[in-house]
PDB file of C-alpha atoms in Angstrom:
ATOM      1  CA  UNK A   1     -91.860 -69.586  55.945  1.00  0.00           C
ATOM      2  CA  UNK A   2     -91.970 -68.365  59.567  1.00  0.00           C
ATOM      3  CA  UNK A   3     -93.732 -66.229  61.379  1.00  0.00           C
ATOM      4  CA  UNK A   4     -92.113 -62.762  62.019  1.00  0.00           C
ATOM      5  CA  UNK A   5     -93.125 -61.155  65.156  1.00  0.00           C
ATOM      6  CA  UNK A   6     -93.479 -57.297  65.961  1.00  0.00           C
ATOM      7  CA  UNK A   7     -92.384 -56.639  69.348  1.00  0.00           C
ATOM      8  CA  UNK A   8     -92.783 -52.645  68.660  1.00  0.00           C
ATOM      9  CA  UNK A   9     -95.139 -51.179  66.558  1.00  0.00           C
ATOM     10  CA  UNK A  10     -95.322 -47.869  65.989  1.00  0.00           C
ATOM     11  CA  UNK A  11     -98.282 -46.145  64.089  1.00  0.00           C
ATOM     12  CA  UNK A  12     -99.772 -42.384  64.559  1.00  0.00           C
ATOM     13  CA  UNK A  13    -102.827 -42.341  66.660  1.00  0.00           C
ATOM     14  CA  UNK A  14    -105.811 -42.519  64.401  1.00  0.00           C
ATOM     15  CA  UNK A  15    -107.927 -39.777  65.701  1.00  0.00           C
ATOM     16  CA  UNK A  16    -110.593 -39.326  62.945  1.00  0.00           C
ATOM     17  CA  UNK A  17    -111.400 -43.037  62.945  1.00  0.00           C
ATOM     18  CA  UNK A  18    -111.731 -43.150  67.126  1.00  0.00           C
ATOM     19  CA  UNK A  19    -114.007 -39.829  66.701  1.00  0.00           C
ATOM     20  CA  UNK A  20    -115.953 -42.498  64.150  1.00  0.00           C
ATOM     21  CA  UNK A  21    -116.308 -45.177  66.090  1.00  0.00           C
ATOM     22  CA  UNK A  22    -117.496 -42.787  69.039  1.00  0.00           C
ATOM     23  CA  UNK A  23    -120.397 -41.623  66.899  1.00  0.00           C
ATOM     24  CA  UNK A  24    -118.934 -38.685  65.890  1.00  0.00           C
ATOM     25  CA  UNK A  25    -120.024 -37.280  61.932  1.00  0.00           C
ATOM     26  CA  UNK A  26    -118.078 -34.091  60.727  1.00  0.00           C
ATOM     27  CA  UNK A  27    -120.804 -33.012  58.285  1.00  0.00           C
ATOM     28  CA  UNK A  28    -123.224 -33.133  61.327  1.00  0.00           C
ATOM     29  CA  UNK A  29    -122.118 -33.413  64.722  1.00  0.00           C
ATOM     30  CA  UNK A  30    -121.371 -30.719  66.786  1.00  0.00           C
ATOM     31  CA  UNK A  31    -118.845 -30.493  69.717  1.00  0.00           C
ATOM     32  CA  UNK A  32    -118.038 -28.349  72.018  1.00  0.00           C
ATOM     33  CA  UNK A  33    -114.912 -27.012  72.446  1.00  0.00           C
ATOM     34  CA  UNK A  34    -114.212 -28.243  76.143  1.00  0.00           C
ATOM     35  CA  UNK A  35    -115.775 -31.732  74.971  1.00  0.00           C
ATOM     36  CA  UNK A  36    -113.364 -32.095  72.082  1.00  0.00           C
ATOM     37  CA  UNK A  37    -110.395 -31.229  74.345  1.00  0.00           C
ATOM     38  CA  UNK A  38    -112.063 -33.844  77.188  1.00  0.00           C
ATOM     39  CA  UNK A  39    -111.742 -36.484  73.911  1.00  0.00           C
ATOM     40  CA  UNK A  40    -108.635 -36.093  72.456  1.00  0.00           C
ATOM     41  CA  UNK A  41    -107.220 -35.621  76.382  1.00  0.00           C
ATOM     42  CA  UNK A  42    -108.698 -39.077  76.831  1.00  0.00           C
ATOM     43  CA  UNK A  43    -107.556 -40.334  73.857  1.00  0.00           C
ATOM     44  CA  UNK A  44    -103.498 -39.232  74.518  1.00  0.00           C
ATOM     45  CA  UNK A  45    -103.782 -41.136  77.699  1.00  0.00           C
ATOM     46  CA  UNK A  46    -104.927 -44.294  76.067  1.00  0.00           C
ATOM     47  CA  UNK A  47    -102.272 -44.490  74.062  1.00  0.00           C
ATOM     48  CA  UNK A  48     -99.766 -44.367  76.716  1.00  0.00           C
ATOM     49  CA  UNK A  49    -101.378 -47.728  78.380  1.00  0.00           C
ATOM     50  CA  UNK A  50    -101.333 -49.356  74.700  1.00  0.00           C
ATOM     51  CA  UNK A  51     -98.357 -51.471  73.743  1.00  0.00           C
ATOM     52  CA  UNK A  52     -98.898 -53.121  70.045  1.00  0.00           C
ATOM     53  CA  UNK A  53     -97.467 -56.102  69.316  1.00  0.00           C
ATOM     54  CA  UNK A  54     -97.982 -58.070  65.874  1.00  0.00           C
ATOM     55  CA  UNK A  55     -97.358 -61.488  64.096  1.00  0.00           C
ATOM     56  CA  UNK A  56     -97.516 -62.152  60.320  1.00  0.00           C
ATOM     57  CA  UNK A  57     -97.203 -65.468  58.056  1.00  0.00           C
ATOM     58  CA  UNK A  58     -96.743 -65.632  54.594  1.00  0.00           C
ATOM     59  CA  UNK A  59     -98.343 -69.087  53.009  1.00  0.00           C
ATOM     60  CA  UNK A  60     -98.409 -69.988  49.428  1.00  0.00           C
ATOM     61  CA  UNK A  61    -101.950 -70.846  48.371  1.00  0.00           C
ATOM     62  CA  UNK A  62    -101.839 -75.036  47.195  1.00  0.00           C
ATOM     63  CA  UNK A  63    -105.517 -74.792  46.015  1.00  0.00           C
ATOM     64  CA  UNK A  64    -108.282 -72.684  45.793  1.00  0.00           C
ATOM     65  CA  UNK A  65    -112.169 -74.296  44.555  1.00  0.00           C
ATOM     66  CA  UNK A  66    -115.095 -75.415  45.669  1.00  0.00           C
ATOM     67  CA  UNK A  67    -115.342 -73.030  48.560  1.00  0.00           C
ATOM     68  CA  UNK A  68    -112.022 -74.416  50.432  1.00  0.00           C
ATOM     69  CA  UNK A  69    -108.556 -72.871  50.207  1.00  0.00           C
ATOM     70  CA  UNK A  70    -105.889 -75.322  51.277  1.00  0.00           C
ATOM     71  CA  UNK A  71    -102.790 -73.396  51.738  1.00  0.00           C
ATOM     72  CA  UNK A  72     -99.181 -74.971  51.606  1.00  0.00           C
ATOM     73  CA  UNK A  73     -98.943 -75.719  55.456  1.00  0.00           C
ATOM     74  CA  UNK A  74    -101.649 -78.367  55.191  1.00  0.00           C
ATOM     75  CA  UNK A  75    -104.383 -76.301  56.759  1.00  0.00           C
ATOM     76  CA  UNK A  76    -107.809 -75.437  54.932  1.00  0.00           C
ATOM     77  CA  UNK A  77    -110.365 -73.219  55.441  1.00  0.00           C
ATOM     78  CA  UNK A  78    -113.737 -74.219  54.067  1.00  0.00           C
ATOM     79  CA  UNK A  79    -115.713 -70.315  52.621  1.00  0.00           C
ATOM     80  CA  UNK A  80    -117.120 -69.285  49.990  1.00  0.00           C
ATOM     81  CA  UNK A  81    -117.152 -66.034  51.086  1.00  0.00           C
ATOM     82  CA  UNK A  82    -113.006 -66.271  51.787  1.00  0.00           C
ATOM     83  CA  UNK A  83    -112.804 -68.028  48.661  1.00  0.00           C
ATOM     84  CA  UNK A  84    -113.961 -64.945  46.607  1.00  0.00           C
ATOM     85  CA  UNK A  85    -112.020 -62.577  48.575  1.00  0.00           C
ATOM     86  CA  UNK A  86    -108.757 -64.523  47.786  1.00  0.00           C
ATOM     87  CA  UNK A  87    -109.640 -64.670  44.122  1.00  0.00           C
ATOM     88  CA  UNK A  88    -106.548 -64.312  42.341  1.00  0.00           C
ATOM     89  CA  UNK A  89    -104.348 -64.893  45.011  1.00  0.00           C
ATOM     90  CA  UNK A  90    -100.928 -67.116  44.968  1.00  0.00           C
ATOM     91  CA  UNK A  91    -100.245 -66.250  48.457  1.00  0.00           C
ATOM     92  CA  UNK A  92    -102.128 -65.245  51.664  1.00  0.00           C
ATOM     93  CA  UNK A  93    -100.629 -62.609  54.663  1.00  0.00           C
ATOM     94  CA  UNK A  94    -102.425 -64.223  58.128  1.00  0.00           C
ATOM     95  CA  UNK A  95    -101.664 -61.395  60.393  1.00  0.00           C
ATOM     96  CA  UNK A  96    -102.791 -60.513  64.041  1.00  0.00           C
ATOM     97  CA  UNK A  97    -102.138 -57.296  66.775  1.00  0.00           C
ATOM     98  CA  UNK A  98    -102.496 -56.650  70.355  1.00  0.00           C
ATOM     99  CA  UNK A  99    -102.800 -53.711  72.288  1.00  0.00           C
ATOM    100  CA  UNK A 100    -101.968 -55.671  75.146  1.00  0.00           C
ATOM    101  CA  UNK A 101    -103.214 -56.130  78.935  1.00  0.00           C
ATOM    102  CA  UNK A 102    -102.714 -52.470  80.603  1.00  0.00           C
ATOM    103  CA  UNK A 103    -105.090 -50.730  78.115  1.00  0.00           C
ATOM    104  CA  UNK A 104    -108.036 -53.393  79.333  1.00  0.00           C
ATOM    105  CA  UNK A 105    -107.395 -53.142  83.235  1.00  0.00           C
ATOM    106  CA  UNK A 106    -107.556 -49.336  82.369  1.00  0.00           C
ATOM    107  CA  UNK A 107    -110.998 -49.447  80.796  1.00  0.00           C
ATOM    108  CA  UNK A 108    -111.977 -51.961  83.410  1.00  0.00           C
ATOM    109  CA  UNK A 109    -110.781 -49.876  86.090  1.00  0.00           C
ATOM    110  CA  UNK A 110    -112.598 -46.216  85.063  1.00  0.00           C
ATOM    111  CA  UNK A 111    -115.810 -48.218  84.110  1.00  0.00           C
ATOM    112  CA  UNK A 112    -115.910 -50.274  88.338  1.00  0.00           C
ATOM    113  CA  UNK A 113    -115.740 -46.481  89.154  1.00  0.00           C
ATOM    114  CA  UNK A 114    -118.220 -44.970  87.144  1.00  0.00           C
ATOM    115  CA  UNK A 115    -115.930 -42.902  84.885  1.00  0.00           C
ATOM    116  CA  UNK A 116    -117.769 -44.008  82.012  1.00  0.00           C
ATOM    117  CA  UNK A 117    -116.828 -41.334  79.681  1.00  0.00           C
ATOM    118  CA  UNK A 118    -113.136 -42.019  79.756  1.00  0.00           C
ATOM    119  CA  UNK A 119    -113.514 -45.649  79.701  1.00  0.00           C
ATOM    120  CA  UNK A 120    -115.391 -45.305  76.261  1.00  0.00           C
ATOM    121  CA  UNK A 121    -112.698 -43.494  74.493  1.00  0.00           C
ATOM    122  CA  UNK A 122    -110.239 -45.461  75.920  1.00  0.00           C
ATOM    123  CA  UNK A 123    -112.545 -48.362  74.277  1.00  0.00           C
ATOM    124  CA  UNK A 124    -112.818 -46.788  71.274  1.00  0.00           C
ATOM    125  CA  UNK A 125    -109.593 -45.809  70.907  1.00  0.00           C
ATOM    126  CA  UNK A 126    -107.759 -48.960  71.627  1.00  0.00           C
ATOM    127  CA  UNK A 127    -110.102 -50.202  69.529  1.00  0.00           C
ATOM    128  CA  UNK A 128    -108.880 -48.214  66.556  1.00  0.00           C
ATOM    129  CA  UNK A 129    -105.694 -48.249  66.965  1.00  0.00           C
ATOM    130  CA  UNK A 130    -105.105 -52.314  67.255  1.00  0.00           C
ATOM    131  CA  UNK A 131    -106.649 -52.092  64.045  1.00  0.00           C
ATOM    132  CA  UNK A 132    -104.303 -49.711  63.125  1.00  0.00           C
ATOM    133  CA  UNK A 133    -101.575 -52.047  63.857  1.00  0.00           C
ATOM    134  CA  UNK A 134    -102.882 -54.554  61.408  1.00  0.00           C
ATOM    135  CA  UNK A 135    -102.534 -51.704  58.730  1.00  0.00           C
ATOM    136  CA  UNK A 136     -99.241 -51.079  59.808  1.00  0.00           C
ATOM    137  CA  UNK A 137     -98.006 -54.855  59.222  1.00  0.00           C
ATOM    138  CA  UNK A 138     -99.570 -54.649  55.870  1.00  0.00           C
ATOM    139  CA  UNK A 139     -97.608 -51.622  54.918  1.00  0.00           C
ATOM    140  CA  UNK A 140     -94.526 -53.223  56.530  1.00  0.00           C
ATOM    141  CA  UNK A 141     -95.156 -56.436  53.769  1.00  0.00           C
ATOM    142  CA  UNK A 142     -96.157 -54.198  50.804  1.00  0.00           C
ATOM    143  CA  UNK A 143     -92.622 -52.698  50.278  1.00  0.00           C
ATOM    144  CA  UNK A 144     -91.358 -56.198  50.820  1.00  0.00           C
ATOM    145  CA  UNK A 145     -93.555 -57.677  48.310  1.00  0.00           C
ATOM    146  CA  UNK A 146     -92.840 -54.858  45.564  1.00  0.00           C
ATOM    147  CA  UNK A 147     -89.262 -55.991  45.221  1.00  0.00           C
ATOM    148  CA  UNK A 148     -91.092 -59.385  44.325  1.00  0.00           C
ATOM    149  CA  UNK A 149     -93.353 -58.007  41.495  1.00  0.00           C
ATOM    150  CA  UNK A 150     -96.140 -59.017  44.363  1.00  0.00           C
ATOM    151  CA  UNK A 151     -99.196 -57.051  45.514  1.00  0.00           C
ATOM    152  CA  UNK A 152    -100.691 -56.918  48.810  1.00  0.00           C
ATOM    153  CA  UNK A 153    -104.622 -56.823  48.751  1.00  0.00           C
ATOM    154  CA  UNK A 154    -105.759 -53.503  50.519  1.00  0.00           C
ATOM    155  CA  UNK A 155    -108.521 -55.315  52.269  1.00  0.00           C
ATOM    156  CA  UNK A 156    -108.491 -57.802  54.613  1.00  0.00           C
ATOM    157  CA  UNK A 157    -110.966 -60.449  55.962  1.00  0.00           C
ATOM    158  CA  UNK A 158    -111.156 -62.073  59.529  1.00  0.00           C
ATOM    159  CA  UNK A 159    -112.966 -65.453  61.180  1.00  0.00           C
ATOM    160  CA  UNK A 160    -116.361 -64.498  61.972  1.00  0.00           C
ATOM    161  CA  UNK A 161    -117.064 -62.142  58.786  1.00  0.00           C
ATOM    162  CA  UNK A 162    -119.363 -63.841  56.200  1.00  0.00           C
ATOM    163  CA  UNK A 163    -119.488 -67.781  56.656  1.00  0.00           C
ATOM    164  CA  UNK A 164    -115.390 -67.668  57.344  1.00  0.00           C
ATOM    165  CA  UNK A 165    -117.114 -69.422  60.786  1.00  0.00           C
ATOM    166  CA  UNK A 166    -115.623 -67.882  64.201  1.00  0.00           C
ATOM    167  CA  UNK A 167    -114.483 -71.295  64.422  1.00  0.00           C
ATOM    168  CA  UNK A 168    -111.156 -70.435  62.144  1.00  0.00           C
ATOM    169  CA  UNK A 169    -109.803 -68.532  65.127  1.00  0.00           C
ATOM    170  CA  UNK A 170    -108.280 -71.383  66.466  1.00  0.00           C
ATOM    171  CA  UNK A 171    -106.097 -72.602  63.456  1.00  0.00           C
ATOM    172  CA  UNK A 172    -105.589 -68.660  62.758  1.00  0.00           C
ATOM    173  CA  UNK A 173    -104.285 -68.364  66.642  1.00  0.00           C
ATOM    174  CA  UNK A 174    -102.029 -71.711  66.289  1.00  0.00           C
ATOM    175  CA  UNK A 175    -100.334 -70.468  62.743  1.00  0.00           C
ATOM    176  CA  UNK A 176     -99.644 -67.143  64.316  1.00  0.00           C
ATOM    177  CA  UNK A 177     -98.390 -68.308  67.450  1.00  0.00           C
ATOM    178  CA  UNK A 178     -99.590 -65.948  69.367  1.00  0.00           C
ATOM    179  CA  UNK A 179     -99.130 -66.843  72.607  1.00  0.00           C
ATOM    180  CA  UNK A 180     -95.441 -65.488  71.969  1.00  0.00           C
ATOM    181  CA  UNK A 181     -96.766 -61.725  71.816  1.00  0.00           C
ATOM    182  CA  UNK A 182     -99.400 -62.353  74.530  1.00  0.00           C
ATOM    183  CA  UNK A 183    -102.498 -63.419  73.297  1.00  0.00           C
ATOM    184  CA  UNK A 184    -104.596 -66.364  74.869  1.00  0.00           C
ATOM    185  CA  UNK A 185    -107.794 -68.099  73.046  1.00  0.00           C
ATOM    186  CA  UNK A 186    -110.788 -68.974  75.281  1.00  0.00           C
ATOM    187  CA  UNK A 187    -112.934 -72.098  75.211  1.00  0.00           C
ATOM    188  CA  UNK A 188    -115.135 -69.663  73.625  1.00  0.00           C
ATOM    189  CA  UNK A 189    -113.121 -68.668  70.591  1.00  0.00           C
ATOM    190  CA  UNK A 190    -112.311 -65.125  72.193  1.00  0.00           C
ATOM    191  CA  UNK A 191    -108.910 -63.764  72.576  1.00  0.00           C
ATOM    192  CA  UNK A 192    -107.541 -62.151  75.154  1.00  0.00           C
ATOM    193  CA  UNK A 193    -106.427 -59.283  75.650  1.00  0.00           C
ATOM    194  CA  UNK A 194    -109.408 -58.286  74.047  1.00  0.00           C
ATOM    195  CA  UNK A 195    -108.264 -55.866  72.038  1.00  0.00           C
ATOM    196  CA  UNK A 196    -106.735 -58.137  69.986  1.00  0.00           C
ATOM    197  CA  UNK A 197    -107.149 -58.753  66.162  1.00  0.00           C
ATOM    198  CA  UNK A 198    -106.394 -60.929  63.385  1.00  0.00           C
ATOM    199  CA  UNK A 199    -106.873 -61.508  59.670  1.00  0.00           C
ATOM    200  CA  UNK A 200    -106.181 -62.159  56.308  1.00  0.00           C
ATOM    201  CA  UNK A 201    -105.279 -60.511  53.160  1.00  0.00           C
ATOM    202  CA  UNK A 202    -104.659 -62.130  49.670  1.00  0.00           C
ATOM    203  CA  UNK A 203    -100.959 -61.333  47.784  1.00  0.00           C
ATOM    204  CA  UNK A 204    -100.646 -62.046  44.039  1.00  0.00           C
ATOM    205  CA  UNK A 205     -99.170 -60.604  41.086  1.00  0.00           C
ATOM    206  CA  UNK A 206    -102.592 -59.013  40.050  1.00  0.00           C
ATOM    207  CA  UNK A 207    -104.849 -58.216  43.183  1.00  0.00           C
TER     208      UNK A 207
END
């Protein structure tokens, strides 16, 4: 299988999960009205400096025991913790997003200058909505898979959660090649943009 690429993606700005990740609690926190509109201003003008791109890779599973999954490509990935995630899997979906490079010189730019408010939300948001991106491409293979009597596993697990080390970026970043939407990998295991993602979900007949 290939790796289909994403040169648009679409998705409706998730505004209750950026007010989450800013802190914000509906039952509790209270906002003034001329904050709210300062947020959600902020948050429409982030948008228009994020450009998501996406990658995804179907791979049949070869074997799955003793805390190593080798999947059909020839690459393994030694967790126990991925291991039991993927229970039940036949297949995996490796997947990654990027909100690209103008978002970060914008949140660069407003924090040099001390407008530290907007460059939060514009944080926050691009935050949430590269992740958002990620749920997208996961829709995008569900209806694919249902013509296939497959299931796609809601959840999703990335290098660095659990003991699936940080190290697995690097095979993860060289299956998805992801140079091709952007995306460069650091000495240091960190890729850039920054506000890029990736991960994995399991697909089966029963997940």
């Amino acid at each position: 299988m290939a790796v289909q690429f994403f040169d648009s993606i679409s998705i409706k700005i998730p505004k209750d999960d950026i007010y989450r990740r800013l802190g914000y609690v509906r039952e509790s926190t209270v906002l003034k009205k001329e904050h709210i509109q300062k947020t959600d201003l902020y948050i429409e003008e982030s948008f228009e400096h994020i450009h998501l791109k996406g990658c995804a890779l179907r791979l049949p599973v070869k074997s799955i025991d003793n805390g190593c999954i080798d999947l059909s490509n020839g690459i393994s990935f030694k967790s126990k913790d991925l291991v039991t995630f993927l229970s039940g899997s036949s297949e995996v979906l490796i997947m990654g997003a990027t909100a690209g490079d103008e978002i970060m010189h914008k949140i660069k730019s407003f924090s040099q200058n001390n407008d530290l408010a907007r460059s939060v939300v514009y944080d926050a948001a691009a935050s949430e909505i590269v992740d958002a991106a990620l749920t997208w491409i996961m829709n995008f293979f569900k209806r694919e898979l249902i013509r296939f009597g497959l299931s796609l596993d809601h959840r999703r697990f990335s290098a660095g959660y659990g003991d699936f080390a940080l190290e697995n970026q690097k095979a993860v970043f060289d299956i998805l090649e992801m140079k091709k939407i952007g995306v460069n990998l650091t000495k240091e295991l960190l890729m850039l943009p920054e506000k890029s993602v990736t991960a994995i979900s399991g697909i089966g007949a029963q997940v």
